[in-house]
PDB file of C-alpha atoms (C1' of nucleotides) in Angstrom:
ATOM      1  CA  UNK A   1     -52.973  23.679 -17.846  1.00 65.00           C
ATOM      2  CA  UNK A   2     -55.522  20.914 -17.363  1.00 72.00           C
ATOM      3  CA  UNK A   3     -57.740  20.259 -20.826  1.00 82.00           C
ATOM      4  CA  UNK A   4     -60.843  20.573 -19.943  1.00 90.00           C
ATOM      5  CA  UNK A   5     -63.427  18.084 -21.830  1.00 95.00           C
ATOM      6  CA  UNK A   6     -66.056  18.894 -23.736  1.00 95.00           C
ATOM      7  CA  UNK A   7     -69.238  18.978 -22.112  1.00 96.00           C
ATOM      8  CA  UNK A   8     -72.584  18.997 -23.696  1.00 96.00           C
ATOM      9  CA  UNK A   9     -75.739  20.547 -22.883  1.00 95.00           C
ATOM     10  CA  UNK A  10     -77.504  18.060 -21.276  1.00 96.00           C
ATOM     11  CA  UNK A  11     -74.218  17.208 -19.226  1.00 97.00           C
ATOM     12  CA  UNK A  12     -73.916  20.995 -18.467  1.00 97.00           C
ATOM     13  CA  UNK A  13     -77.019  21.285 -16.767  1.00 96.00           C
ATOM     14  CA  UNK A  14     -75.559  18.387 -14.599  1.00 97.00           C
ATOM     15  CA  UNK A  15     -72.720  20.452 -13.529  1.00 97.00           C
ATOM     16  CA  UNK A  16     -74.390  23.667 -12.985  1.00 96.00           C
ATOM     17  CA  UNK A  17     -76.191  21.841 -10.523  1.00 96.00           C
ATOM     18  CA  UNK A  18     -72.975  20.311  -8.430  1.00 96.00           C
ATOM     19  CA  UNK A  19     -71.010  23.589  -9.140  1.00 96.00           C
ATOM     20  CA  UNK A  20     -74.007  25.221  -7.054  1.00 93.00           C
ATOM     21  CA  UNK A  21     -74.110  23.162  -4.371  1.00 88.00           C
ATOM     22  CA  UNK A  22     -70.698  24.046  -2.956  1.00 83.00           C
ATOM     23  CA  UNK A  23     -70.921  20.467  -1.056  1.00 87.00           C
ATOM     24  CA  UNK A  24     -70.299  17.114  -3.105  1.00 91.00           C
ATOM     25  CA  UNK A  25     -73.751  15.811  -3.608  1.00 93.00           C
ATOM     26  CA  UNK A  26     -75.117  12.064  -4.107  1.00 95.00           C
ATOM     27  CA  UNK A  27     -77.075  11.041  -7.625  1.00 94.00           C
ATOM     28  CA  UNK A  28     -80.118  11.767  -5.814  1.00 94.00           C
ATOM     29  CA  UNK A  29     -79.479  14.996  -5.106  1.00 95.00           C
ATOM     30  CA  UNK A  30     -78.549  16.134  -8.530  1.00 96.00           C
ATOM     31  CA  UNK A  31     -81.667  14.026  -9.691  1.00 96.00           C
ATOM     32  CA  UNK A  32     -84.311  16.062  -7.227  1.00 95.00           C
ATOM     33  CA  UNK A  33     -82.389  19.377  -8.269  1.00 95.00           C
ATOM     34  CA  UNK A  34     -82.803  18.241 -12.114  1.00 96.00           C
ATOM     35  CA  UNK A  35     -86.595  16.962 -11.823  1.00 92.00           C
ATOM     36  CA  UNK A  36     -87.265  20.905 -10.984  1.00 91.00           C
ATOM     37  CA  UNK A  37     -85.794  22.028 -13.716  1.00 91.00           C
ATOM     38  CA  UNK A  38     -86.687  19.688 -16.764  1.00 93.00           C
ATOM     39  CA  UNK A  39     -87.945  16.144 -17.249  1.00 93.00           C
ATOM     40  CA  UNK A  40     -85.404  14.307 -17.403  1.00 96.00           C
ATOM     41  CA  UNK A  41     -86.105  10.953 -15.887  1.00 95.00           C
ATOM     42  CA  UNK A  42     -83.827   9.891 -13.112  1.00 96.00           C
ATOM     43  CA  UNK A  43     -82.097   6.933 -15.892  1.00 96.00           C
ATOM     44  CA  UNK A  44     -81.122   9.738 -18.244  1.00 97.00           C
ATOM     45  CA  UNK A  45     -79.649  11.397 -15.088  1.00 97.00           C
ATOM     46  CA  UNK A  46     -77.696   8.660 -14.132  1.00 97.00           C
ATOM     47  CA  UNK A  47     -76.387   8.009 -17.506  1.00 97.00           C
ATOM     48  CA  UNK A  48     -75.120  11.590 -17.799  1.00 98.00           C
ATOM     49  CA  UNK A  49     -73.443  11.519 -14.566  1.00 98.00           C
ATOM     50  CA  UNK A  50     -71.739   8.418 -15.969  1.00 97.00           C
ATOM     51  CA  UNK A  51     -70.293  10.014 -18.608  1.00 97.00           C
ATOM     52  CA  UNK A  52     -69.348  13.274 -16.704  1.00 97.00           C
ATOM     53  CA  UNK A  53     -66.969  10.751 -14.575  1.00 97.00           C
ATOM     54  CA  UNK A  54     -65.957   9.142 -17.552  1.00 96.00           C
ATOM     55  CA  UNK A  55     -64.768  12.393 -19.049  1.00 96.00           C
ATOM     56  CA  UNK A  56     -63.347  13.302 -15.812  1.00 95.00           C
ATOM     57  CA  UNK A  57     -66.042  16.504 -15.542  1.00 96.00           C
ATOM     58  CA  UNK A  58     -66.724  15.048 -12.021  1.00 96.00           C
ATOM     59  CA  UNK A  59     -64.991  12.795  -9.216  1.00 96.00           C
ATOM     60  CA  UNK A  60     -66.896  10.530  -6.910  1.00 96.00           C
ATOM     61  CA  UNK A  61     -66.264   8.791  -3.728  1.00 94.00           C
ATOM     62  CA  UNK A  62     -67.774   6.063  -2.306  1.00 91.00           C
ATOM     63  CA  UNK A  63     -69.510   7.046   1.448  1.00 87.00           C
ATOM     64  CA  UNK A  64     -71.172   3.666   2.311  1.00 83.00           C
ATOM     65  CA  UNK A  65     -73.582   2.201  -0.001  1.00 83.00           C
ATOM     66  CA  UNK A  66     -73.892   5.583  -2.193  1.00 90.00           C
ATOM     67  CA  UNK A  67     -71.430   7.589  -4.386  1.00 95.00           C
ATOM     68  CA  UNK A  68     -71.030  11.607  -3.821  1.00 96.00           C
ATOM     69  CA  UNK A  69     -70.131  13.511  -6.651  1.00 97.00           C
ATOM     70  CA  UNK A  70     -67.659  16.658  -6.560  1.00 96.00           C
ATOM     71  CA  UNK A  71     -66.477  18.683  -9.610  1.00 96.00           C
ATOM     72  CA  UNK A  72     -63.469  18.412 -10.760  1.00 96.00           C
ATOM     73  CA  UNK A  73     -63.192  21.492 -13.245  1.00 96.00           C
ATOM     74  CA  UNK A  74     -64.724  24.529 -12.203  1.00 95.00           C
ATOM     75  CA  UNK A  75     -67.230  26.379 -13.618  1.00 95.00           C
ATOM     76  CA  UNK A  76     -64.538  29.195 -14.600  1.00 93.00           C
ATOM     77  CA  UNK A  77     -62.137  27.009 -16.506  1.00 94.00           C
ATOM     78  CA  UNK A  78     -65.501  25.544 -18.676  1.00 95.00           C
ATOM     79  CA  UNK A  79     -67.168  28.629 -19.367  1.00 95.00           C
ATOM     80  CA  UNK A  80     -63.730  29.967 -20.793  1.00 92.00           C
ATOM     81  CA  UNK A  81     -63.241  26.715 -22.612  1.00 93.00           C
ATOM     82  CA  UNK A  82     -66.868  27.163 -23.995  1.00 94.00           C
ATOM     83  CA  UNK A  83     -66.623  30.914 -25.002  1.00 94.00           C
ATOM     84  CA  UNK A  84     -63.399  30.184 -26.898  1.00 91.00           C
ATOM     85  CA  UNK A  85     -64.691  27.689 -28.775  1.00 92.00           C
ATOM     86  CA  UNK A  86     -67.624  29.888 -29.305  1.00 93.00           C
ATOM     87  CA  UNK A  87     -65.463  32.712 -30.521  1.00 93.00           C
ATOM     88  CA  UNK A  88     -63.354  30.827 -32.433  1.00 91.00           C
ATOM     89  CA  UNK A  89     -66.266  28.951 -34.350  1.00 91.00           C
ATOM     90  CA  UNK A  90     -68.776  31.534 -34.834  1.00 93.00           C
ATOM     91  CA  UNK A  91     -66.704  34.678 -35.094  1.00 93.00           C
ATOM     92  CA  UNK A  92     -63.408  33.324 -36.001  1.00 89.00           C
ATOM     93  CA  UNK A  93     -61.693  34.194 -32.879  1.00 90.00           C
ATOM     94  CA  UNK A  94     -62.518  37.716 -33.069  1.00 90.00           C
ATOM     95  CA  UNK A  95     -63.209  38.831 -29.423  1.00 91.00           C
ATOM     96  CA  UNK A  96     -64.551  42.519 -30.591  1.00 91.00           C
ATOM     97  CA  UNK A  97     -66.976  41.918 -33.609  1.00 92.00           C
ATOM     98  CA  UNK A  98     -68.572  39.643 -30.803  1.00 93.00           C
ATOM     99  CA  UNK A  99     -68.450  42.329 -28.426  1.00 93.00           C
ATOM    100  CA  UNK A 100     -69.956  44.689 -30.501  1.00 91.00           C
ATOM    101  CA  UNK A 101     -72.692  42.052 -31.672  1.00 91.00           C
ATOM    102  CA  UNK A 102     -73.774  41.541 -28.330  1.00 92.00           C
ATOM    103  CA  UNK A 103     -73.819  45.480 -26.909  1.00 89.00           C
ATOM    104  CA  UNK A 104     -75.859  45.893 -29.822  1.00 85.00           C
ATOM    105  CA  UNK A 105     -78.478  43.693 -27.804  1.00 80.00           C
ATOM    106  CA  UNK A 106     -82.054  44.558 -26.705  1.00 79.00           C
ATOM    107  CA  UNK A 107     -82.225  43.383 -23.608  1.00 83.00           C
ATOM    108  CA  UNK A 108     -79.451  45.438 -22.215  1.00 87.00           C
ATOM    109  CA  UNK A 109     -81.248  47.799 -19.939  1.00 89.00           C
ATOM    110  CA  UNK A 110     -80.015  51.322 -19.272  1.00 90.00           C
ATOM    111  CA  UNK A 111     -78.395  50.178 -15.611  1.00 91.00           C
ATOM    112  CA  UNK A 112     -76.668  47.223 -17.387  1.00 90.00           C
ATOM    113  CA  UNK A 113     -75.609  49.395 -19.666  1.00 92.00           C
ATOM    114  CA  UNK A 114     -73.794  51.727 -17.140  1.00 92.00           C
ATOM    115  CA  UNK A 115     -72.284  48.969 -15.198  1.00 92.00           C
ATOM    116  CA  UNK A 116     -70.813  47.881 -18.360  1.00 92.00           C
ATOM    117  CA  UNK A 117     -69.496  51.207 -19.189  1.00 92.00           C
ATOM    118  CA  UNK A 118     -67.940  51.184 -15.670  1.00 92.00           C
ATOM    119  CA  UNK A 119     -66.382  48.131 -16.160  1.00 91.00           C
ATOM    120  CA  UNK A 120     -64.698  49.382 -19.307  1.00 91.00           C
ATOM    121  CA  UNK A 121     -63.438  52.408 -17.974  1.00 90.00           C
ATOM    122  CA  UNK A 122     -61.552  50.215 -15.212  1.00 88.00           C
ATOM    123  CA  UNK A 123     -59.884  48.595 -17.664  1.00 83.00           C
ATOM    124  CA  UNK A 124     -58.289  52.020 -19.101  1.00 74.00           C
ATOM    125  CA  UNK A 125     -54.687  53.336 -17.697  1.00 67.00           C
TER     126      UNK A 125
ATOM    127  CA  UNK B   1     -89.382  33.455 -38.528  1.00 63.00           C
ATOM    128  CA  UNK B   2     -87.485  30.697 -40.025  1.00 71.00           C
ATOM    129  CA  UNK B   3     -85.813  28.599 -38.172  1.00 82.00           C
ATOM    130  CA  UNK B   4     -82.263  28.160 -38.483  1.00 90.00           C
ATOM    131  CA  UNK B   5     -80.939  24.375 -38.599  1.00 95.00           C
ATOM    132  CA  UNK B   6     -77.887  23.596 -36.486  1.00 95.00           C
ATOM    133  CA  UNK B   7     -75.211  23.974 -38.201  1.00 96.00           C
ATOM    134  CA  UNK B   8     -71.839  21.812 -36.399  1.00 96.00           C
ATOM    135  CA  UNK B   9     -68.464  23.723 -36.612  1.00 95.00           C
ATOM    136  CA  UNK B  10     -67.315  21.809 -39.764  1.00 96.00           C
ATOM    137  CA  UNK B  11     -70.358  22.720 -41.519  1.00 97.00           C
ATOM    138  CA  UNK B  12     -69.774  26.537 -40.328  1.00 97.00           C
ATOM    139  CA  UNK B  13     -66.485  26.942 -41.965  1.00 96.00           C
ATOM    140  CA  UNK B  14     -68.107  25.670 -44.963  1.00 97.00           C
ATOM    141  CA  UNK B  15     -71.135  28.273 -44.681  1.00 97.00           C
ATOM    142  CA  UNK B  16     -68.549  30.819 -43.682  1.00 96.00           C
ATOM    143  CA  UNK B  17     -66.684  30.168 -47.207  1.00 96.00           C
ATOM    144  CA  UNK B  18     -70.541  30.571 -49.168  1.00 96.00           C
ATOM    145  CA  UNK B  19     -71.132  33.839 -47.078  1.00 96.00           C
ATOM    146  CA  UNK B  20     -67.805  35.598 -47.901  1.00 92.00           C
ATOM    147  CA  UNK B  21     -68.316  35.035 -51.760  1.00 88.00           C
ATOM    148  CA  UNK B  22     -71.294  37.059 -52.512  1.00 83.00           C
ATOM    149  CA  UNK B  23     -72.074  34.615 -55.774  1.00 86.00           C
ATOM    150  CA  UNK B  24     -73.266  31.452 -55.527  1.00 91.00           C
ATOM    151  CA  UNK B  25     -70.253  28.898 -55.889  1.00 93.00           C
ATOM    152  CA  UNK B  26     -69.748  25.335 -56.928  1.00 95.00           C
ATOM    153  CA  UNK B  27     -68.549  22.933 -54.964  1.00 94.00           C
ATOM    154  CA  UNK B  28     -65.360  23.074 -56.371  1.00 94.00           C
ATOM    155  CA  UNK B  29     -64.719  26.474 -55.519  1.00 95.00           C
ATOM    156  CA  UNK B  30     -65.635  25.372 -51.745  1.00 96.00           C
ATOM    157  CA  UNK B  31     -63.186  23.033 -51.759  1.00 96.00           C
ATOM    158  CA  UNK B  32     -60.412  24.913 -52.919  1.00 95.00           C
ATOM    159  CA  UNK B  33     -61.002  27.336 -50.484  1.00 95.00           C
ATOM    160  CA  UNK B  34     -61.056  24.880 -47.609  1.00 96.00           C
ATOM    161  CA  UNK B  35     -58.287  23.387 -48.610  1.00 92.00           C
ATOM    162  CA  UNK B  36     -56.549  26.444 -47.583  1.00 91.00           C
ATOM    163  CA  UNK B  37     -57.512  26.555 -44.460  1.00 91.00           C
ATOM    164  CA  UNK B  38     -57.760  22.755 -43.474  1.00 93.00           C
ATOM    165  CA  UNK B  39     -56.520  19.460 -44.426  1.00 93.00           C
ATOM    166  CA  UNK B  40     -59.797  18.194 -45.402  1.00 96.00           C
ATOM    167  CA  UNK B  41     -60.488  15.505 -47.937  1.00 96.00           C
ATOM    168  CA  UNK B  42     -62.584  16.769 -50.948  1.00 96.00           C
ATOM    169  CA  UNK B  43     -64.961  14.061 -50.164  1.00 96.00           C
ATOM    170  CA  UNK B  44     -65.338  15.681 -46.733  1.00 97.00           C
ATOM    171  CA  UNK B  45     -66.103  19.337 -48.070  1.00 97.00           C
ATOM    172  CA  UNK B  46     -68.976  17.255 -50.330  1.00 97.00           C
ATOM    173  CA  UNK B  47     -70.634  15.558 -47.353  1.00 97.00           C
ATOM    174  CA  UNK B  48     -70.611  18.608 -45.570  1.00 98.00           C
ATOM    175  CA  UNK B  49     -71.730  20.576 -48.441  1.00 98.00           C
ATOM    176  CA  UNK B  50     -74.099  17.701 -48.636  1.00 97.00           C
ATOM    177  CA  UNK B  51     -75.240  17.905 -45.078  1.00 97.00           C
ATOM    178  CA  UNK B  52     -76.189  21.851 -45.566  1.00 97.00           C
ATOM    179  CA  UNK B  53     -78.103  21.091 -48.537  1.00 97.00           C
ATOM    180  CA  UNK B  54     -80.376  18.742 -46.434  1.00 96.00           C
ATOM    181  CA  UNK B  55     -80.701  20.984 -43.593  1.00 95.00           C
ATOM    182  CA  UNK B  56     -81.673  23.533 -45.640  1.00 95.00           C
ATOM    183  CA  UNK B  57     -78.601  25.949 -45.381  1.00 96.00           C
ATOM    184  CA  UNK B  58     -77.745  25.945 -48.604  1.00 96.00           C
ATOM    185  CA  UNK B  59     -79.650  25.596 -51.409  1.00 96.00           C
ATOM    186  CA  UNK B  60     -78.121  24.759 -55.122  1.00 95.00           C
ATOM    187  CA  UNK B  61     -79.119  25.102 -58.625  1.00 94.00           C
ATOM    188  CA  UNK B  62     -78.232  22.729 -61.647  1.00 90.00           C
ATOM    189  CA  UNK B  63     -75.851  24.668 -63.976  1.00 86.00           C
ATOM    190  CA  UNK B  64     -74.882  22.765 -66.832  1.00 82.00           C
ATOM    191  CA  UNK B  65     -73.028  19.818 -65.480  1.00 83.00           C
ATOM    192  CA  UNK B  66     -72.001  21.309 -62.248  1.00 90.00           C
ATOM    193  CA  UNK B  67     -74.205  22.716 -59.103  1.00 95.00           C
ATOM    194  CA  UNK B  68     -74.051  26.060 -57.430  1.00 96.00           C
ATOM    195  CA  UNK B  69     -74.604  26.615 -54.122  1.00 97.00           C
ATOM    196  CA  UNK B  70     -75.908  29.596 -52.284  1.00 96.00           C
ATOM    197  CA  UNK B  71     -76.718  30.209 -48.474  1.00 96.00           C
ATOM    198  CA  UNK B  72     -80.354  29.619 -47.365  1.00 96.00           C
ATOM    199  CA  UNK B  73     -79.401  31.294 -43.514  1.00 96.00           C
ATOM    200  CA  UNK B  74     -77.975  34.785 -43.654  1.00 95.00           C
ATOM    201  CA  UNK B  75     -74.534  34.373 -41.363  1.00 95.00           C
ATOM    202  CA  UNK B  76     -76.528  37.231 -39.230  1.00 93.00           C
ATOM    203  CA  UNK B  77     -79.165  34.672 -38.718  1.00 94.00           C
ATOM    204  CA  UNK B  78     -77.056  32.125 -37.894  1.00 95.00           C
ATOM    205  CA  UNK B  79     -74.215  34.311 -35.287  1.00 95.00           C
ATOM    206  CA  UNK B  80     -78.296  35.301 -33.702  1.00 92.00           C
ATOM    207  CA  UNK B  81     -79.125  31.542 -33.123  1.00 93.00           C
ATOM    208  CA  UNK B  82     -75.459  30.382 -32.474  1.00 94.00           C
ATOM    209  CA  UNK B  83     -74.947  33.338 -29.754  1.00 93.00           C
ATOM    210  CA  UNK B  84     -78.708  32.679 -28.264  1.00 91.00           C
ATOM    211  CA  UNK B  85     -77.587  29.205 -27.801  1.00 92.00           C
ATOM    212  CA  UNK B  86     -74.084  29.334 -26.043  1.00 93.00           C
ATOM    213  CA  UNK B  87     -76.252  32.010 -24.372  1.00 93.00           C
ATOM    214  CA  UNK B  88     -78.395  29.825 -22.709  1.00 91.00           C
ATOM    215  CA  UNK B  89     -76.455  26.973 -22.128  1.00 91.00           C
ATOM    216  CA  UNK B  90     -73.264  28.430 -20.519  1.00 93.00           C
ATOM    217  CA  UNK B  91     -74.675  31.299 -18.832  1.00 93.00           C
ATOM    218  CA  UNK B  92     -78.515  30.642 -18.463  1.00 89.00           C
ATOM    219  CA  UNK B  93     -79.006  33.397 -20.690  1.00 90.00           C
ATOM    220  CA  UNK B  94     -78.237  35.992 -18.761  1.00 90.00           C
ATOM    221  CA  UNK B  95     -76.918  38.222 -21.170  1.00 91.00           C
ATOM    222  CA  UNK B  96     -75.054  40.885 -18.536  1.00 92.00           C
ATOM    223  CA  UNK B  97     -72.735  37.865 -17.092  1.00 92.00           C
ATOM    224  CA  UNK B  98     -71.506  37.170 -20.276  1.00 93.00           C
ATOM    225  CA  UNK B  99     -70.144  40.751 -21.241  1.00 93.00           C
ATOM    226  CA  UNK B 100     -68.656  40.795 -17.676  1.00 91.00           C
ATOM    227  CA  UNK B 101     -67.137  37.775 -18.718  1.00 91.00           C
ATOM    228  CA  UNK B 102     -65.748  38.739 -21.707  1.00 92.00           C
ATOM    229  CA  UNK B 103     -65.037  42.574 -20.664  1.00 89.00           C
ATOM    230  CA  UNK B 104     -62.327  41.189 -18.554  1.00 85.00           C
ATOM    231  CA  UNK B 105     -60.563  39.791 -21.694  1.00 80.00           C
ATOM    232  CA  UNK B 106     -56.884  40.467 -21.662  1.00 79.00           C
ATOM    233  CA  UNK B 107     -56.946  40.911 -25.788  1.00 83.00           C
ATOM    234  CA  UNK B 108     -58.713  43.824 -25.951  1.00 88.00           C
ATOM    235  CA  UNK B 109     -56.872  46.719 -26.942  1.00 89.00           C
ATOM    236  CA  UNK B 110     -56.902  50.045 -25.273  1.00 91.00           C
ATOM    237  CA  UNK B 111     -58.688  51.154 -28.791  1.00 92.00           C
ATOM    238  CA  UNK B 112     -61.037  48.478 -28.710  1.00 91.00           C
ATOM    239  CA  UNK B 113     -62.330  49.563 -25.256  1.00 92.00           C
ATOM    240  CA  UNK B 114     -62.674  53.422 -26.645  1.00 92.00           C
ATOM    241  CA  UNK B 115     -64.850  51.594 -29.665  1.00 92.00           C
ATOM    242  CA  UNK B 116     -67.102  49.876 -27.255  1.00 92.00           C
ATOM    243  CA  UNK B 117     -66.960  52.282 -24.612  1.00 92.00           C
ATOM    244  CA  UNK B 118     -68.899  54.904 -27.726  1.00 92.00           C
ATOM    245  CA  UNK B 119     -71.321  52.005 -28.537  1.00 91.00           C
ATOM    246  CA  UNK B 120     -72.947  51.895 -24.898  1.00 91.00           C
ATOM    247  CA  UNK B 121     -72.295  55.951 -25.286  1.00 90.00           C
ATOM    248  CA  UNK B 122     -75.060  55.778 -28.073  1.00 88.00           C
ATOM    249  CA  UNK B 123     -77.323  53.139 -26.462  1.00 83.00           C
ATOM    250  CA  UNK B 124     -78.059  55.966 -23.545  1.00 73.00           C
ATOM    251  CA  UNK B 125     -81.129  58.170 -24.365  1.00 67.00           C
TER     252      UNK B 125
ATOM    253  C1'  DG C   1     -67.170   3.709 -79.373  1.00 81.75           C
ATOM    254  C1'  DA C   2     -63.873   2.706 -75.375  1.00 81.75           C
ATOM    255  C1'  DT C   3     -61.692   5.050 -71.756  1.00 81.75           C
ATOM    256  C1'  DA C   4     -60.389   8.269 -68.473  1.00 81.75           C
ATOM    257  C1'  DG C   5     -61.697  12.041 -65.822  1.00 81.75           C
ATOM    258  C1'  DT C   6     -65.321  14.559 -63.003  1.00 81.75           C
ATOM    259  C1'  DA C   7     -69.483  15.580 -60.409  1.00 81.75           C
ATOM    260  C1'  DT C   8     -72.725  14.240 -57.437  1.00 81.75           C
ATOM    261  C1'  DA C   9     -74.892  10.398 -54.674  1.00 81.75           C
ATOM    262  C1'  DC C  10     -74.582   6.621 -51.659  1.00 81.75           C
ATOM    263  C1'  DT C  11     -72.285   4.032 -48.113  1.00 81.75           C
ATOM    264  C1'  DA C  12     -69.193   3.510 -43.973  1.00 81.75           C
ATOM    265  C1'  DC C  13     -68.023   3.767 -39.448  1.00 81.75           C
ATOM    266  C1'  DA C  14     -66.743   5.209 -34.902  1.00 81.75           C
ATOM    267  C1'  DA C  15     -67.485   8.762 -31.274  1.00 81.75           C
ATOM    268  C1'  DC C  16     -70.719  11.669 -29.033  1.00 81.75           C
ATOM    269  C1'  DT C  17     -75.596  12.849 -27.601  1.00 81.75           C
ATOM    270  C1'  DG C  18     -80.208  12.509 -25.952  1.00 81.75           C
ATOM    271  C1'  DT C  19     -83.044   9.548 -23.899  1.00 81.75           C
ATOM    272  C1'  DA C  20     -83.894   5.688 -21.396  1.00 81.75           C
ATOM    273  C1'  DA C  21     -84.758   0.424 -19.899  1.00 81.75           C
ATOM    274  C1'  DT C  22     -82.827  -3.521 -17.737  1.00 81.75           C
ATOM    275  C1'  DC C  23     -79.543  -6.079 -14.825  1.00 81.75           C
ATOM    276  C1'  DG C  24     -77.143  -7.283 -10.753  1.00 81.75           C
ATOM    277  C1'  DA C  25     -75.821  -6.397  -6.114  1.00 81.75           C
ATOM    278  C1'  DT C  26     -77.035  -4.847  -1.775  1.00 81.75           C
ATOM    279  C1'  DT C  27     -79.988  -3.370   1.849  1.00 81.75           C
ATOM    280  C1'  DA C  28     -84.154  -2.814   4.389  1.00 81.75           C
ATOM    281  C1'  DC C  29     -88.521  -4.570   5.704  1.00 81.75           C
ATOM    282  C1'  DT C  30     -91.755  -8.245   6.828  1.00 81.75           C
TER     283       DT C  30
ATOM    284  C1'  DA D   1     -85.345 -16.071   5.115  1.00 81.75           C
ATOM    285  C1'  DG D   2     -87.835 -14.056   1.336  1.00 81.75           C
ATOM    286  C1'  DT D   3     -89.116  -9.962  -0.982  1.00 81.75           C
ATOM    287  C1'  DA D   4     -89.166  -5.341  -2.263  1.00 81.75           C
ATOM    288  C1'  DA D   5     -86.726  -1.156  -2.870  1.00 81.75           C
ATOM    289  C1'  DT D   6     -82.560   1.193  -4.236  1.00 81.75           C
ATOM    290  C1'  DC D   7     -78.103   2.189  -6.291  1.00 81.75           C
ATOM    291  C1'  DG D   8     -74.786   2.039  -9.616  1.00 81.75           C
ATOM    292  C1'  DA D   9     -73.446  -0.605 -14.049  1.00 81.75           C
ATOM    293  C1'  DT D  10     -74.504  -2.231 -18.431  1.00 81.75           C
ATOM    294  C1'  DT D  11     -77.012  -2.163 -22.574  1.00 81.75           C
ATOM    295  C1'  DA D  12     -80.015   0.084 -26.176  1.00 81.75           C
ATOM    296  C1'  DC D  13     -80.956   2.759 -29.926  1.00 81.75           C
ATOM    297  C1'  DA D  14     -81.478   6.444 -33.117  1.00 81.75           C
ATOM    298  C1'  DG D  15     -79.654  10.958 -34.625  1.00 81.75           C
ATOM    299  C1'  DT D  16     -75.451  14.015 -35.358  1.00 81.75           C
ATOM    300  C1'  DT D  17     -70.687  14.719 -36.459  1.00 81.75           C
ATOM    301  C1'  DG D  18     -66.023  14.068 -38.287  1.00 81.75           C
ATOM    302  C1'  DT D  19     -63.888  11.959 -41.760  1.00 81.75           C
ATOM    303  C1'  DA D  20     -63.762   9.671 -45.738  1.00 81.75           C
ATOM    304  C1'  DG D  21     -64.184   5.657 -49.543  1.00 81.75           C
ATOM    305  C1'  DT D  22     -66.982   3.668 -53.326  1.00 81.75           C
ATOM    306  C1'  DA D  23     -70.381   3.742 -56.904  1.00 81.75           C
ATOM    307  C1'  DT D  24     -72.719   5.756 -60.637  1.00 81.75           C
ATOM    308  C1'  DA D  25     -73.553   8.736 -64.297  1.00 81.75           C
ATOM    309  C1'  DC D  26     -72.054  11.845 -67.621  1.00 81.75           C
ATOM    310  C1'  DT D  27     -68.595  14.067 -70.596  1.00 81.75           C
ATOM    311  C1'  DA D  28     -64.599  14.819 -73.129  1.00 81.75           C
ATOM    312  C1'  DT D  29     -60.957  12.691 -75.516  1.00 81.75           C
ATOM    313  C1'  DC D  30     -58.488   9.279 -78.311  1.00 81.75           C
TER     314       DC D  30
END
DNA sequence: GATAGTATACTACAACTGTAATCGATTACT
DNA sequence: AGTAATCGATTACAGTTGTAGTATACTATC
């Protein structure tokens, strides 16, 4: 399988934002989605773009004088990437203590709670 | 509450030795340990051990000729602040998506499902 | 007391990150 | 044609991280 680089959090928020948009998008586009959601100013955008290319996080082609910008690892194959390395650093690779940390939450409300449960049962033969 | 520093995933497996040994240790002690489970250099282990000291993770007392180190952070603490983080960052900190996520896991055995299956049991009033 | 062994402290250095400013090329407007 | 606006490329710069080497101070030994 394809290794998929490591991404950090500043750079995530970029690719949220182009895994959204299900159409490649220009640097403008990603900037005016990013200005919403922090303030970031476009430079720092650009420069993180940069280096998502660089790692290979995103492709680009040239359409006339601008470059659009298309994933080129999905949002699936990073989160999994990111959770393992989670798991494996914070709870030594144990999927269930982390399971059991994070049922144990607060914010779970009753209805999460069920679907949950639901989920778990599907998963019994 | 206190804030907990970052701690990088070197550093954790150093914090992970000081929380498994209930007594305070010397750096000595850390190092053997690590050297168990990596191929680290002792110098390494000290900057690390170093590092926590000036984040405030560890703290250390003079004993004779050699320090002793003890945790600052409680590893519940720091699994909280680690867990809130990947939280936000990979799923926007929506807690349900994760479990889904994570649910699906093929490594969870059929006994590990009963386990969790009983803790959402007791999280229903 | 000179020397060899330790312990901690200081220094090193490149890669990655967050955060941007500036440069150079091209285009659009006047 | 000259000038301003725009886009991507290059450069900047400090803080963190991984990974250690070197220096310094103290102690134990010969």
């Amino acid at each position: 399988m394809k290794n998929i680089p490591n991404i950090s959090d500043a750079e995530w928020e970029v690719m949220k934002i182009c895994w959204l948009k299900s159409a490649p998008c220009t640097a403008n586009e990603i900037v005016k989605a990013l200005e919403e959601s922090t303030d970031w100013k476009p430079n720092t955008i650009k420069t993180l773009i940069g280096r998502l290319v660089k790692k290979e996080a995103l492709g680009f082609k040239e359409e006339g004088r601008v470059y659009i910008y298309y994933p080129l690892v999905t949002e699936q194959e990073c989160i999994q990437a990111e959770s393992k390395s989670f798991l494996t650093r914070v709870f030594g690779g144990a999927l269930k203590p982390m399971l059991v940390n994070f049922l144990k939450d607060e914010k779970l409300s009753q209805d999460d709670i069920e679907e949950l449960k639901r989920l778990l049962e599907d998963r019994k033969e």
